[in-house]
Coordinates of C-alpha atoms in Angstrom, one line a residue:
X1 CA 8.7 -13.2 30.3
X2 CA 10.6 -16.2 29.5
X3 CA 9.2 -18.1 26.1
X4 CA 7.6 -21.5 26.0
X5 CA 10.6 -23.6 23.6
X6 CA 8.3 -25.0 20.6
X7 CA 9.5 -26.8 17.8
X8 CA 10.2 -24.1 14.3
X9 CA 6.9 -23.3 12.8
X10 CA 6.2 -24.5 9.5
X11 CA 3.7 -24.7 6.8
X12 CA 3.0 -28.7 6.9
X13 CA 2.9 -29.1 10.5
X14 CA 0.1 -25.8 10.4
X15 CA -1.9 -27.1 7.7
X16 CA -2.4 -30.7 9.2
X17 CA -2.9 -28.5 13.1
X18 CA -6.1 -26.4 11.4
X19 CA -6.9 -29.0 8.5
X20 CA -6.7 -27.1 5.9
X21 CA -5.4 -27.3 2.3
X22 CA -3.0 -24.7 0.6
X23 CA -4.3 -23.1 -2.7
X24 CA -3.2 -24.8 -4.7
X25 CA -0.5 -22.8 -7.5
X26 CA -2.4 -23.5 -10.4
X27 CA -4.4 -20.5 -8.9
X28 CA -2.4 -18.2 -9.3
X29 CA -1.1 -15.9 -12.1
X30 CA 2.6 -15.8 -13.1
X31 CA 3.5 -12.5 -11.2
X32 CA 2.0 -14.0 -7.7
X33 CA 3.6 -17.5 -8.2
X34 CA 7.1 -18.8 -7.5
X35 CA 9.9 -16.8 -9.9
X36 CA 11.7 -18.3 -11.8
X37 CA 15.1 -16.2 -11.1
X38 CA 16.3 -14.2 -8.2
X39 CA 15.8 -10.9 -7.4
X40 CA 19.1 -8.9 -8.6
X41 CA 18.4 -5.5 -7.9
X42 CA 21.2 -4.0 -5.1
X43 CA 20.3 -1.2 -2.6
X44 CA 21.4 2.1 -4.7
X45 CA 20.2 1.3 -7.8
X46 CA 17.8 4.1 -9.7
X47 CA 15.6 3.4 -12.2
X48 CA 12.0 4.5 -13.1
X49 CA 8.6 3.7 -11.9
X50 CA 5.4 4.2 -11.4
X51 CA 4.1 6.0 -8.2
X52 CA 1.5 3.8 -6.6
X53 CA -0.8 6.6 -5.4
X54 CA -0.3 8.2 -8.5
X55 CA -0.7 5.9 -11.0
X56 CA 0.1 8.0 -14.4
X57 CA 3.1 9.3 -12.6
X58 CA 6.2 7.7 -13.8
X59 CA 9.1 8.9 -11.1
X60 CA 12.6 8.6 -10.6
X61 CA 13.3 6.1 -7.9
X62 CA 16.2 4.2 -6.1
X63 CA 16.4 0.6 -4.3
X64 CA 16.5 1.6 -0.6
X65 CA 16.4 -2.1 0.9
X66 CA 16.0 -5.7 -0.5
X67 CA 13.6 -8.1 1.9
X68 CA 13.8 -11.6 -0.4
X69 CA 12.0 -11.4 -4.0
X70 CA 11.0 -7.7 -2.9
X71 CA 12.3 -3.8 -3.0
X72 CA 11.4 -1.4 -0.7
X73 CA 11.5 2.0 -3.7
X74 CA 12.1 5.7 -2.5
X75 CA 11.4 8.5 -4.5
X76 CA 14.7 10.9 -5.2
X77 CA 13.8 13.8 -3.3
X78 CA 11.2 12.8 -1.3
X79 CA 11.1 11.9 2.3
X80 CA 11.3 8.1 3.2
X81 CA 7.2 8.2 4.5
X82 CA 6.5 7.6 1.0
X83 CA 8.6 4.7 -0.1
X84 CA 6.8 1.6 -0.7
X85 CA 7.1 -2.4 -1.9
X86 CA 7.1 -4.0 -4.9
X87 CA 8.0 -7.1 -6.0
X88 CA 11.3 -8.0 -8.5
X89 CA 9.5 -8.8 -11.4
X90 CA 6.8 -5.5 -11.2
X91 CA 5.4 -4.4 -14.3
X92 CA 5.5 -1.0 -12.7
X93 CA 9.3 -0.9 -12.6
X94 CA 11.3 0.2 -16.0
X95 CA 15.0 0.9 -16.4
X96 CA 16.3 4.7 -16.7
X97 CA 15.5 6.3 -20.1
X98 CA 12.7 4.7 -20.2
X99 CA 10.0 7.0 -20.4
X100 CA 12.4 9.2 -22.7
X101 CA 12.0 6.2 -25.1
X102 CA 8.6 5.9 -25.0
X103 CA 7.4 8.9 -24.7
X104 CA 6.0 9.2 -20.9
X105 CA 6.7 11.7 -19.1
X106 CA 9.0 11.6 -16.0
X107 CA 8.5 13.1 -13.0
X108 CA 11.8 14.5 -12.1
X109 CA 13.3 14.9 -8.2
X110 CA 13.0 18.5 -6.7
X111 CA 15.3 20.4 -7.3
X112 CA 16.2 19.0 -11.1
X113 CA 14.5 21.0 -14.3
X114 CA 12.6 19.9 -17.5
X115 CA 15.0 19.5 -20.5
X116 CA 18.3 19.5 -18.3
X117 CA 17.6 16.2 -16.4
X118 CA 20.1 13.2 -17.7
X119 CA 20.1 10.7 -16.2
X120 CA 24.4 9.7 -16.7
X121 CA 24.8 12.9 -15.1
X122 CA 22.2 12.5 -12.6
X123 CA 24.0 9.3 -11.3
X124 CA 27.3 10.5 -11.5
X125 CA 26.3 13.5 -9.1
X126 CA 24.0 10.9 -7.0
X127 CA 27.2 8.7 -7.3
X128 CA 24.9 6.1 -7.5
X129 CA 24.2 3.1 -10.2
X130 CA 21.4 2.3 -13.3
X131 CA 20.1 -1.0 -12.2
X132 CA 20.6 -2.9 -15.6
X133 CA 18.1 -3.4 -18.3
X134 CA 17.9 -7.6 -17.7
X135 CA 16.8 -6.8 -14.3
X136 CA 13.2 -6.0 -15.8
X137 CA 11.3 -8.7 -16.4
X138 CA 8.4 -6.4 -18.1
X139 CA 10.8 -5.8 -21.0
X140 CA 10.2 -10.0 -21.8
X141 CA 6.5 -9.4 -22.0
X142 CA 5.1 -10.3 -25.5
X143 CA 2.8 -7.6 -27.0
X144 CA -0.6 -8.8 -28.4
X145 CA -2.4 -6.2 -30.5
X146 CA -5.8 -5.3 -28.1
X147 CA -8.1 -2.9 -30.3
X148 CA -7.7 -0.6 -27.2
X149 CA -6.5 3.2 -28.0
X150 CA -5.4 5.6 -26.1
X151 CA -8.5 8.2 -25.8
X152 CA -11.0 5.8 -26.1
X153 CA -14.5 5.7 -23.7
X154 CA -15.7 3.1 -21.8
X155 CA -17.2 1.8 -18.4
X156 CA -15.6 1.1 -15.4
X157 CA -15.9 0.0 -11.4
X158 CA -14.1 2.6 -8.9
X159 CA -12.0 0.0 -7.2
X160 CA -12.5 2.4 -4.2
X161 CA -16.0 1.7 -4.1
X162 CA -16.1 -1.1 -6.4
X163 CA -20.5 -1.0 -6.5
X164 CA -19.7 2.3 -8.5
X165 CA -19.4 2.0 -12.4
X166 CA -18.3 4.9 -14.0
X167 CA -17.6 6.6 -17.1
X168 CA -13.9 6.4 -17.8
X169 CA -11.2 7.1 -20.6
X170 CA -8.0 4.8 -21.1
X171 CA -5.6 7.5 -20.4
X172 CA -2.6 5.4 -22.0
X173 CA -1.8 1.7 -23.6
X174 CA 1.4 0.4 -22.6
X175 CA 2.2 -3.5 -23.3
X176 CA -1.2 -5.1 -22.9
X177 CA -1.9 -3.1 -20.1
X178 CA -4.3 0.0 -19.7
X179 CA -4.5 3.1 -17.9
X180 CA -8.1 3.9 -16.6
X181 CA -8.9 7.6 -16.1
X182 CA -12.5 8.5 -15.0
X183 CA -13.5 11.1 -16.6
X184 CA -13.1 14.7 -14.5
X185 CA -11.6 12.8 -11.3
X186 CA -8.2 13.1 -10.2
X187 CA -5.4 10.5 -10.8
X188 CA -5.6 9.0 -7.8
X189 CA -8.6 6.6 -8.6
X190 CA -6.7 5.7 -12.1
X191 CA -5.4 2.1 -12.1
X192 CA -3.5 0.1 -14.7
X193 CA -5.1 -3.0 -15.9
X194 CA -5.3 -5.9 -19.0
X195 CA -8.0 -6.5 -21.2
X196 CA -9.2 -9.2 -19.2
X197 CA -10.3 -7.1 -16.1
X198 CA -13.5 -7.6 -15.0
X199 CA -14.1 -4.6 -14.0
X200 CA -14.1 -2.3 -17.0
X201 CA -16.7 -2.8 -19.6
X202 CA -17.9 -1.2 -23.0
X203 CA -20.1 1.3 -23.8
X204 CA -23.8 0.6 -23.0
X205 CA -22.6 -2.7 -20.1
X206 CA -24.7 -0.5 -17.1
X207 CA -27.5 -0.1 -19.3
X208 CA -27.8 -3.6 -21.0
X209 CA -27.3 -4.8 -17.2
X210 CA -29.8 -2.5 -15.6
X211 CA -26.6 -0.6 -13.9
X212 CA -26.8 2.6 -13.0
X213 CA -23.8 4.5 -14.1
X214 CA -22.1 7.1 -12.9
X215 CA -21.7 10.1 -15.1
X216 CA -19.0 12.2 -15.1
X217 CA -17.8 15.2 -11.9
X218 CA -19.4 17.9 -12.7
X219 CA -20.6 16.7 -15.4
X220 CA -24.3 19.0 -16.7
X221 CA -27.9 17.4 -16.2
X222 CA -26.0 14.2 -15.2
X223 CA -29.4 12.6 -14.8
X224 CA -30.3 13.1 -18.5
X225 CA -26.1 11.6 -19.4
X226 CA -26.5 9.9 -23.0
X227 CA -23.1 8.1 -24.4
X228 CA -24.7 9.1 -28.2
X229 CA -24.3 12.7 -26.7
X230 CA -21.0 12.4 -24.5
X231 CA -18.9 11.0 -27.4
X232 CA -20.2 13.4 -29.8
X233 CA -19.6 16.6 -27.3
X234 CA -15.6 14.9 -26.7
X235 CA -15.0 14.1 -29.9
X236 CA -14.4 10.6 -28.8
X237 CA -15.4 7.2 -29.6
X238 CA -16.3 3.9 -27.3
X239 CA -13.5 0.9 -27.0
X240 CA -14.8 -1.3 -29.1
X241 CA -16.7 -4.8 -27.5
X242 CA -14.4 -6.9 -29.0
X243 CA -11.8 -5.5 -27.4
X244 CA -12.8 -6.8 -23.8
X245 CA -11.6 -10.2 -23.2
X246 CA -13.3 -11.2 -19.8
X247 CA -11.5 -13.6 -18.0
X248 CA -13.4 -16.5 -16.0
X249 CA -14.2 -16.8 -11.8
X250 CA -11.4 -17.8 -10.2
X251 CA -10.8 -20.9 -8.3
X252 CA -10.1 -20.1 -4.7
X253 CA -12.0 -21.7 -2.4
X254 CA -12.7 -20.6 1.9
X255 CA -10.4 -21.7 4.2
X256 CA -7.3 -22.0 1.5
X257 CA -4.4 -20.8 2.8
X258 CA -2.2 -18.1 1.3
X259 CA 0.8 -15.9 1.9
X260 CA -0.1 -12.7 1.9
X261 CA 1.6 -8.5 2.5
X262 CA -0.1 -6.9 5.0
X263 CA -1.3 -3.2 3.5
X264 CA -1.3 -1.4 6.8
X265 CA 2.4 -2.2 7.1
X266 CA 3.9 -3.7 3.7
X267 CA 7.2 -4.4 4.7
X268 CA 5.2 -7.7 6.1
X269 CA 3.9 -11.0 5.0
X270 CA 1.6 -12.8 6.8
X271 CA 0.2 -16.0 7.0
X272 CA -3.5 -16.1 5.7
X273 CA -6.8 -17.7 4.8
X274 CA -9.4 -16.9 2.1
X275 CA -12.3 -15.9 4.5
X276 CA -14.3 -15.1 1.4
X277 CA -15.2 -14.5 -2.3
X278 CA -17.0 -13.6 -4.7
X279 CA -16.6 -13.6 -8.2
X280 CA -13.1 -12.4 -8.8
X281 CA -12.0 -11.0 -5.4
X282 CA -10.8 -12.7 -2.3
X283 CA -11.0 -11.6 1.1
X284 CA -8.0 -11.9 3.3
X285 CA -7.9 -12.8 6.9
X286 CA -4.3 -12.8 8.6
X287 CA -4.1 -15.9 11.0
X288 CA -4.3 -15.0 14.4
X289 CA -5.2 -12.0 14.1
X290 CA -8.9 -10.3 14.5
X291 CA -11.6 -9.9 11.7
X292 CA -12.1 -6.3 11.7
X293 CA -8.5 -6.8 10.2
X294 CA -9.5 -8.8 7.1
X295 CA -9.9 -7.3 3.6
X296 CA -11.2 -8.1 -0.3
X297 CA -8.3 -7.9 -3.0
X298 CA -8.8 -8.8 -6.7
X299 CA -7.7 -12.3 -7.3
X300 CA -4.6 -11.5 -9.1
X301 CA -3.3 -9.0 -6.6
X302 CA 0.8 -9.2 -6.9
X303 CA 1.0 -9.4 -3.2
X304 CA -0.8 -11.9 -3.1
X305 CA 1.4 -15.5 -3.2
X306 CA 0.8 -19.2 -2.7
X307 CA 2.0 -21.3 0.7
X308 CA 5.7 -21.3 0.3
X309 CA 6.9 -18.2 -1.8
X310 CA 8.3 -16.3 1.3
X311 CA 10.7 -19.6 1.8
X312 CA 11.5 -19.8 -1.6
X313 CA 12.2 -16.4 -2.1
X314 CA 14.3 -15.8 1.3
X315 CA 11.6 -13.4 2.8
X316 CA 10.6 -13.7 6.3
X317 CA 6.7 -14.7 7.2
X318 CA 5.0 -13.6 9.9
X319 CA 3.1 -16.9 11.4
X320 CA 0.2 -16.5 13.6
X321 CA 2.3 -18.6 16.6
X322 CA 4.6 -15.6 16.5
X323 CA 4.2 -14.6 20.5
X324 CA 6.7 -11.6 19.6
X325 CA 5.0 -9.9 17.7
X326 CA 2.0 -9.8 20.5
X327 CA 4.6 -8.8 23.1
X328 CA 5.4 -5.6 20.8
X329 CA 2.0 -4.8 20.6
X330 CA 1.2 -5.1 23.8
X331 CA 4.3 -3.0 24.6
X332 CA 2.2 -0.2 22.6
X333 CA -0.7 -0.4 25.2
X334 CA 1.4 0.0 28.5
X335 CA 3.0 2.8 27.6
X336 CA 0.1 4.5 26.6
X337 CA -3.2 3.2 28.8
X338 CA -3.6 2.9 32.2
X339 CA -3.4 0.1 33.6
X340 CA -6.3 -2.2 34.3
X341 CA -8.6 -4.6 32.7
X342 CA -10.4 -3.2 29.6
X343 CA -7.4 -2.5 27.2
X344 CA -8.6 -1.9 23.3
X345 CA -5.2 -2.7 21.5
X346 CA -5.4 -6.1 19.8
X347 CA -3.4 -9.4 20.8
X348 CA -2.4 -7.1 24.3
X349 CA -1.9 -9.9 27.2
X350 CA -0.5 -7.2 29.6
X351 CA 3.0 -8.1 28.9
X352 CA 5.2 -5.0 27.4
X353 CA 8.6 -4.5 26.9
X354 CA 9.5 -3.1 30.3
X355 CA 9.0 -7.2 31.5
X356 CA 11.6 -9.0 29.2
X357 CA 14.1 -7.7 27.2
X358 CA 13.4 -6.9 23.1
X359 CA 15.3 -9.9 21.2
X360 CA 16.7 -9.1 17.9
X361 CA 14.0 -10.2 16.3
X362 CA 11.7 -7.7 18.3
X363 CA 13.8 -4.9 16.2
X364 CA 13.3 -7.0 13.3
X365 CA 9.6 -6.5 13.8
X366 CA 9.7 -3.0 15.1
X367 CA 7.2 -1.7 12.1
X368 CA 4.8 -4.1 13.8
X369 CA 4.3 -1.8 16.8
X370 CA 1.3 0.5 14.9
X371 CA -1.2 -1.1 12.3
X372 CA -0.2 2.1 10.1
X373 CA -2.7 3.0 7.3
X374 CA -1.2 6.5 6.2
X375 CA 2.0 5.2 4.4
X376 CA 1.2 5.9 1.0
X377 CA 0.3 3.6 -1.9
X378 CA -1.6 1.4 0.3
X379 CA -4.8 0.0 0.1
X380 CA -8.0 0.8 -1.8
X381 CA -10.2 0.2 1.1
X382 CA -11.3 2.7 3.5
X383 CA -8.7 3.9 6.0
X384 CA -8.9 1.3 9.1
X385 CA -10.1 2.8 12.2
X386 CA -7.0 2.0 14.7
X387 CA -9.2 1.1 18.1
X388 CA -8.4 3.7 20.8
X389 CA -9.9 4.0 24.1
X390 CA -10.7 7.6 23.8
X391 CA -11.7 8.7 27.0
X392 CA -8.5 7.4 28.8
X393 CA -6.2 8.3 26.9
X394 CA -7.4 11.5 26.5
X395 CA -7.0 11.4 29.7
X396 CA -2.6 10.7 29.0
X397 CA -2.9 13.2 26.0
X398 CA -4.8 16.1 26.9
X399 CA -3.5 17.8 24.4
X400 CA -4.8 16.2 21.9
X401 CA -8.4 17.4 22.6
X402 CA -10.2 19.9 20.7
X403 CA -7.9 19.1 17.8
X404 CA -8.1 17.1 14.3
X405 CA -6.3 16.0 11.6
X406 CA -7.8 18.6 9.2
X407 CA -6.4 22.1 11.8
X408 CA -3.2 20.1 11.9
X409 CA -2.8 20.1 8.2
X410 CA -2.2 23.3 8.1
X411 CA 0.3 23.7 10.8
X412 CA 4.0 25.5 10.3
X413 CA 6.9 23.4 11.4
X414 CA 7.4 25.5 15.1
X415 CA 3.9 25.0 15.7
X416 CA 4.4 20.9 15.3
X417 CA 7.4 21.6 17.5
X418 CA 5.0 23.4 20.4
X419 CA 2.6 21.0 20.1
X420 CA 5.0 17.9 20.5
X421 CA 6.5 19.9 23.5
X422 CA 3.6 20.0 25.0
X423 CA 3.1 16.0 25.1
X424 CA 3.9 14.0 28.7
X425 CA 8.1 13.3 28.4
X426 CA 8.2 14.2 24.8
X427 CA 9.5 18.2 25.9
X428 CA 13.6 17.6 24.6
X429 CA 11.9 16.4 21.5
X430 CA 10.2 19.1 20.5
X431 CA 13.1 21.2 18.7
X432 CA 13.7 18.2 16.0
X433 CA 10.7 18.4 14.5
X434 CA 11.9 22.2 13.6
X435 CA 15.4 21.3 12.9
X436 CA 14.3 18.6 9.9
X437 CA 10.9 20.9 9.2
X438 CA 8.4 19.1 10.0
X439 CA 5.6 20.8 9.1
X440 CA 1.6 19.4 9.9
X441 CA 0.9 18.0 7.0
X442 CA 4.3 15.8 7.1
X443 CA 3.4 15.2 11.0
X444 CA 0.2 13.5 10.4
X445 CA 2.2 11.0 7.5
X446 CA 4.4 9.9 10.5
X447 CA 4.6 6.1 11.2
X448 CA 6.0 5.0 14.1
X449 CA 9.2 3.9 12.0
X450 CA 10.2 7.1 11.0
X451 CA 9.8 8.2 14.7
X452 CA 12.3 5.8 16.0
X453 CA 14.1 5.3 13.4
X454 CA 14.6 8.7 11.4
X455 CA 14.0 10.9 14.2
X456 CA 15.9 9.1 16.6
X457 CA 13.2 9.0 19.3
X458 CA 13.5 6.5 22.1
X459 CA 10.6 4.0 22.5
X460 CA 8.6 5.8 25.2
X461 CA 7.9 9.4 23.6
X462 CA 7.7 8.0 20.1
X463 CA 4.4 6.2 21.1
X464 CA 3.3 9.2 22.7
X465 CA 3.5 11.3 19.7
X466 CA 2.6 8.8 17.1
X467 CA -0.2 8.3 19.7
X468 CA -1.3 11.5 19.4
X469 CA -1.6 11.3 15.5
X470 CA -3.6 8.2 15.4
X471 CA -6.0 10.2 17.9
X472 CA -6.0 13.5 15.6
X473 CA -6.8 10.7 12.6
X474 CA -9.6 9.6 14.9
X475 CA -11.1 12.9 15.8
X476 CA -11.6 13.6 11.8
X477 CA -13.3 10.4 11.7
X478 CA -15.4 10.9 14.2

């Protein structure tokens, strides 16, 4: 395929093409909008963090890779499937000795012990580097006293399923920012917020609303729940109303354009329009791309960025004109489906790598070759159902069949191995997934990145096997 020769995309020219308007900056809250300095941090620098998908687990982390105003953060002694993106100026990021400090605890790599850890030593065997203390924007943050204590009771939504309100517990104050526990569920549903968050509330908001509220797990006779009774049985008392400082709608309108990170593969931003709102959440649709991709984030998402921040911050943007990018994805279909009219993968025009050669910026784009959903830290929305055409390639991946994501959880590393070796072309594979111990429960958190690139696994068997994941994903859905 030879490309058509067009002139270098660019916001002004794309604006007046659809007639649209950027939102305009005004919009936006200091973390989303242009920084003010550049982003210092160098690849091998550790500090502390918080874990996304855990979010009252502070870690120990290192810069792995610097895309513009962003950091791509790995966890010490974890594999690379869950590293994720954050942006310079991140309130989540803190300097080493941090948490020691402030007394948070830190969540040390395997293999190091409570009380021993220190962190000079710890770099000196890493042979690594402290990313210095100016770095953190965070530490510049001025401290207004809130009326919020740690321990106290209130009401919030479940961003998960945002029409839930539930009773929840600020689990920590830290700056002006609170951590939301709901009361008897696991950490993953905690998020940090400010006092201006609409979506936590005091004592008594579901009933004065006509709410219902959701009481807590397990909790006894949760049809009878009283707060009078609750605080007195925890020896706990409600936030107090004044406390709450509820900020006004926003101002984004449909049909602004943004720039925005894609969740199902973060590395990315896109180009984007607000396809809807409501009153403090946006809904996101990438340009170019289909509607079942779009999703609602809360106005002052840090990923979210007016028209211009990837330029002014040196990171690349993904533009909808991008015919690449459509070439890679196809290239995922003709390896995979037989050929013929009919094919389910997005954007596919028939045209795969096997008719023009990748360019470099093909590699560039390689994470763009699966719509990946199971890195963690991603999105608060339900999982996205990758489209597969399930009878023929069932019909490639016979294997596959009778199986799902749940049986493969529990899987030993050789039986990954026999499994793999048992997939069309992927047979001399099948001994690496022993060799690095991949077990099934680090099989299924596969992207198609770590395939190729970790793995070493040429094009052709990688999309075989990470394939055959998405299917075992779908089989539990279905």
């Amino acid at each position: 395929m030879v490309l058509n020769k067009k002139r270098p995309w660019s916001w002004p020219a794309y604006l007046e093409e659809e007639k649209a308007i950027a939102a305009p900056v005004k919009l936006f809250k200091e973390h989303q909008s242009f920084p003010q300095s550049r982003n210092s941090f160098k690849v091998g620098m550790k500090l502390e963090g918080l874990d996304p998908s855990h979010p009252s687990l502070f870690c120990v982390l290192t810069v792995a890779e610097i895309q513009g105003y962003r950091v791509r953060l790995h966890f010490d002694g974890y594999p690379e499937c869950y590293d994720f993106w954050a942006n310079a100026d991140s309130w989540d990021l803190k300097p080493a000795g941090w948490c020691e400090k402030y007394g948070h605890k830190l969540l040390l790599p395997k293999g190091c012990k409570d009380g021993e850890f220190n962190w000079n030593v710890y770099v000196k065997n890493c042979r690594g580097q402290l990313a210095p203390k100016h770095l953190f924007k965070s530490l510049n943050t001025s401290v207004t006293p809130s009326g919020f204590r740690a321990g106290m009771k209130l009401e919030a939504v479940n961003r998960k399923k945002p029409s839930q309100i539930c009773v929840a517990t600020i689990a920590a104050v830290v700056d002006n920012r609170l951590l939301i526990n709901f009361d008897n569920w696991d950490d993953t549903y905690d998020y940090w917020c400010d006092a201006s968050n609409p979506y936590i509330h005091p004592v008594g908001y579901c009933k004065d609303a006509g709410l219902t509220l959701t009481p807590p797990a397990d909790y006894k006779e949760p049809e009878s729940f009283s707060w009078e009774k609750y605080l007195e049985e925890t020896g706990s008392q409600a936030a107090p109303a004044r406390a709450f400082k509820p900020r006004p709608p926003h101002g984004f309108q449909y049909w602004m354009k943004v720039e925005a990170v894609d969740k199902r593969n973060p590395m990315l931003i896109r180009v984007a329009t607000i396809s809807d709102t409501d009153d403090h959440r946006v809904k996101i649709h990438f340009d170019g791309w289909s509607a079942e991709y779009d999703y609602w984030v809360e106005t002052d998402w840090p990923d979210l960025h007016p028209v211009g921040w990837c330029q002014k911050t040196g990171h690349p943007l993904q533009n909808p004109d991008s015919e690449l990018l459509a070439m890679i994805v196809s290239g995922f279909d003709e390896v995979l489906a037989p050929p013929g009219p009919g094919c389910p993968t997005p954007r596919c025009n028939g045209i795969g790598h096997i008719r023009g050669p990748p360019s470099p910026e093909d590699i560039s784009l390689q994470q763009a070759l699966h719509e990946s959903v199971f890195s963690p830290g991603l999105s608060t929305s339900p999982p996205h159902r990758v489209a597969l055409c399930w009878d023929k390639h069932c019909q490639l991946l016979p294997e596959v069949l009778g199986l799902t994501a749940k049986r493969v959880a529990t899987w030993s590393a050789e039986e990954v191995a026999s499994f793999v070796k048992g997939l069309p072309g992927c047979k001399e594979h099948a001994t690496t997934f022993k060799t690095e111990q991949i077990d099934g429960e680090a099989f299924l958190l596969l992207t198609q990145a770590d395939i190729v690139k970790i793995l070493s696994i040429k094009l052709g068997p990688a999309l075989k096997i990470y394939n055959s994941i998405l299917m075992l994903k779908n089989a539990d859905e279905e």
